[in-house]
Every structure is written in structure tokens, then in C-alpha cells.
XYZ file of C-alpha atoms in Angstrom:
83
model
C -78.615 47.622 108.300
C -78.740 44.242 108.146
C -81.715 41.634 108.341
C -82.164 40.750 111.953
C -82.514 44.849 112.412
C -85.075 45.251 109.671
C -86.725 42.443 111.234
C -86.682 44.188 114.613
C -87.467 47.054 113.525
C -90.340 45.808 111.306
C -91.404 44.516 114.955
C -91.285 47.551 116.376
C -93.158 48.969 113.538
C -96.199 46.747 113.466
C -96.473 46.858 117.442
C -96.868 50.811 116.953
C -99.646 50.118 114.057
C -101.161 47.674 116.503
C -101.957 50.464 119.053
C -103.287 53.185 116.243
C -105.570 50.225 115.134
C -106.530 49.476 118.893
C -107.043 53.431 118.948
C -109.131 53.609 116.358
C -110.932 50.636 117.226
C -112.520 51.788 120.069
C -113.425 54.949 118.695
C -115.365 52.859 116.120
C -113.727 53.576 112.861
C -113.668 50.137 110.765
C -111.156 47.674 110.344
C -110.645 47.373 106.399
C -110.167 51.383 106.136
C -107.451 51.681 109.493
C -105.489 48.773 107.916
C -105.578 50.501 104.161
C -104.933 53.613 105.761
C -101.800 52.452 108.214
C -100.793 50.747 105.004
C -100.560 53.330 102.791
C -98.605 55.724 104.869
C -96.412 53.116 105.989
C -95.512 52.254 102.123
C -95.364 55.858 101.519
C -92.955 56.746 103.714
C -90.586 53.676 103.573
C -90.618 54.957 99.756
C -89.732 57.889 100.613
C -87.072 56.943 103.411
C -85.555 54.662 100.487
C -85.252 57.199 97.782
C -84.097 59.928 100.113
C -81.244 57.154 101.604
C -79.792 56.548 98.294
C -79.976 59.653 96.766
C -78.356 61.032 100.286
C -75.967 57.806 100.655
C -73.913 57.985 97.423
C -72.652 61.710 98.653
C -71.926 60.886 102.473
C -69.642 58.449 104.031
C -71.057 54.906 106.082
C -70.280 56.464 109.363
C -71.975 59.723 108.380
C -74.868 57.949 106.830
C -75.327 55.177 110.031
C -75.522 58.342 112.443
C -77.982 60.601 110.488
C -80.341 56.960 110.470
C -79.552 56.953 114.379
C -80.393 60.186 114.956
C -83.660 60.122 112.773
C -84.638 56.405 114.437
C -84.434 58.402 117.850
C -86.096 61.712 116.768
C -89.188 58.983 115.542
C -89.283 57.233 118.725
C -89.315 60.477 120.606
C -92.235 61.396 118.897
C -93.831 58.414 119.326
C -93.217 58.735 123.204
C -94.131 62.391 123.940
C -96.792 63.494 121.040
């Protein structure tokens, strides 16, 4: 992808981080340890996604790479919506 989609999707990203914090806000956890927390994971799994992509990527064509990041992109926002 290029960067005006990483920087949408980064977007997208944070606004979903904003509404855990807000969560967790209210329930009255604090501030520093939700950020750390949110951060973390977030590093953690764009690691992951990374290393997994170019291990993956080198074996499978650009169309068959572009649709298995679709299709995971969807599955996430799926989740998002009905979990």
C-alpha cells in the first residue's frame, strides 16, 4: 500500500484506540498504563503483521498478496463491529 492508505488506515487505527481509552476511562483504569498498554500491542502486532508479510510476500504473487491483506483488513473490521 501506499502512503495516503497507511495514513488512513493509521486514522482508522487511532480512532479505534480512542474508544478502548474512552472505555477504559470511565471504568477508571489510568491514563499512562491504557496508552502503554494500547501501545504495546499495537507495536506488537504491526511487528508481527510485517514479518509475517514479507516472509509470506516473497512466495505469493501482488494480486495474491493485495487480496489475503483485503480479506484480513475485513475479517479485523468485522471483529471490531460485532465482538
Amino acid at each position: 500500500i501506499g502512503w495516503r492508505e497507511t495514513l488512513l488506515l493509521s486514522c482508522a487505527l487511532a480512532a479505534n484506540c480512542l474508544a478502548a481509552s474512552f472505555g477504559a476511562g470511565m471504568t477508571g483504569l489510568s491514563s499512562v498504563s491504557v496508552a502503554a498498554t494500547i501501545g504495546a500491542f499495537s507495536f506488537a502486532c504491526v511487528a508481527l503483521g510485517n514479518f509475517l508479510g514479507r516472509r509470506r510476500g516473497a512466495r505469493v504473487n501482488d494480486r495474491r498478496v493485495n487480496a489475503i491483506a483485503s480479506i484480513v483488513l475485513i475479517l479485523v473490521g468485522a471483529m471490531q463491529i460485532f465482538a
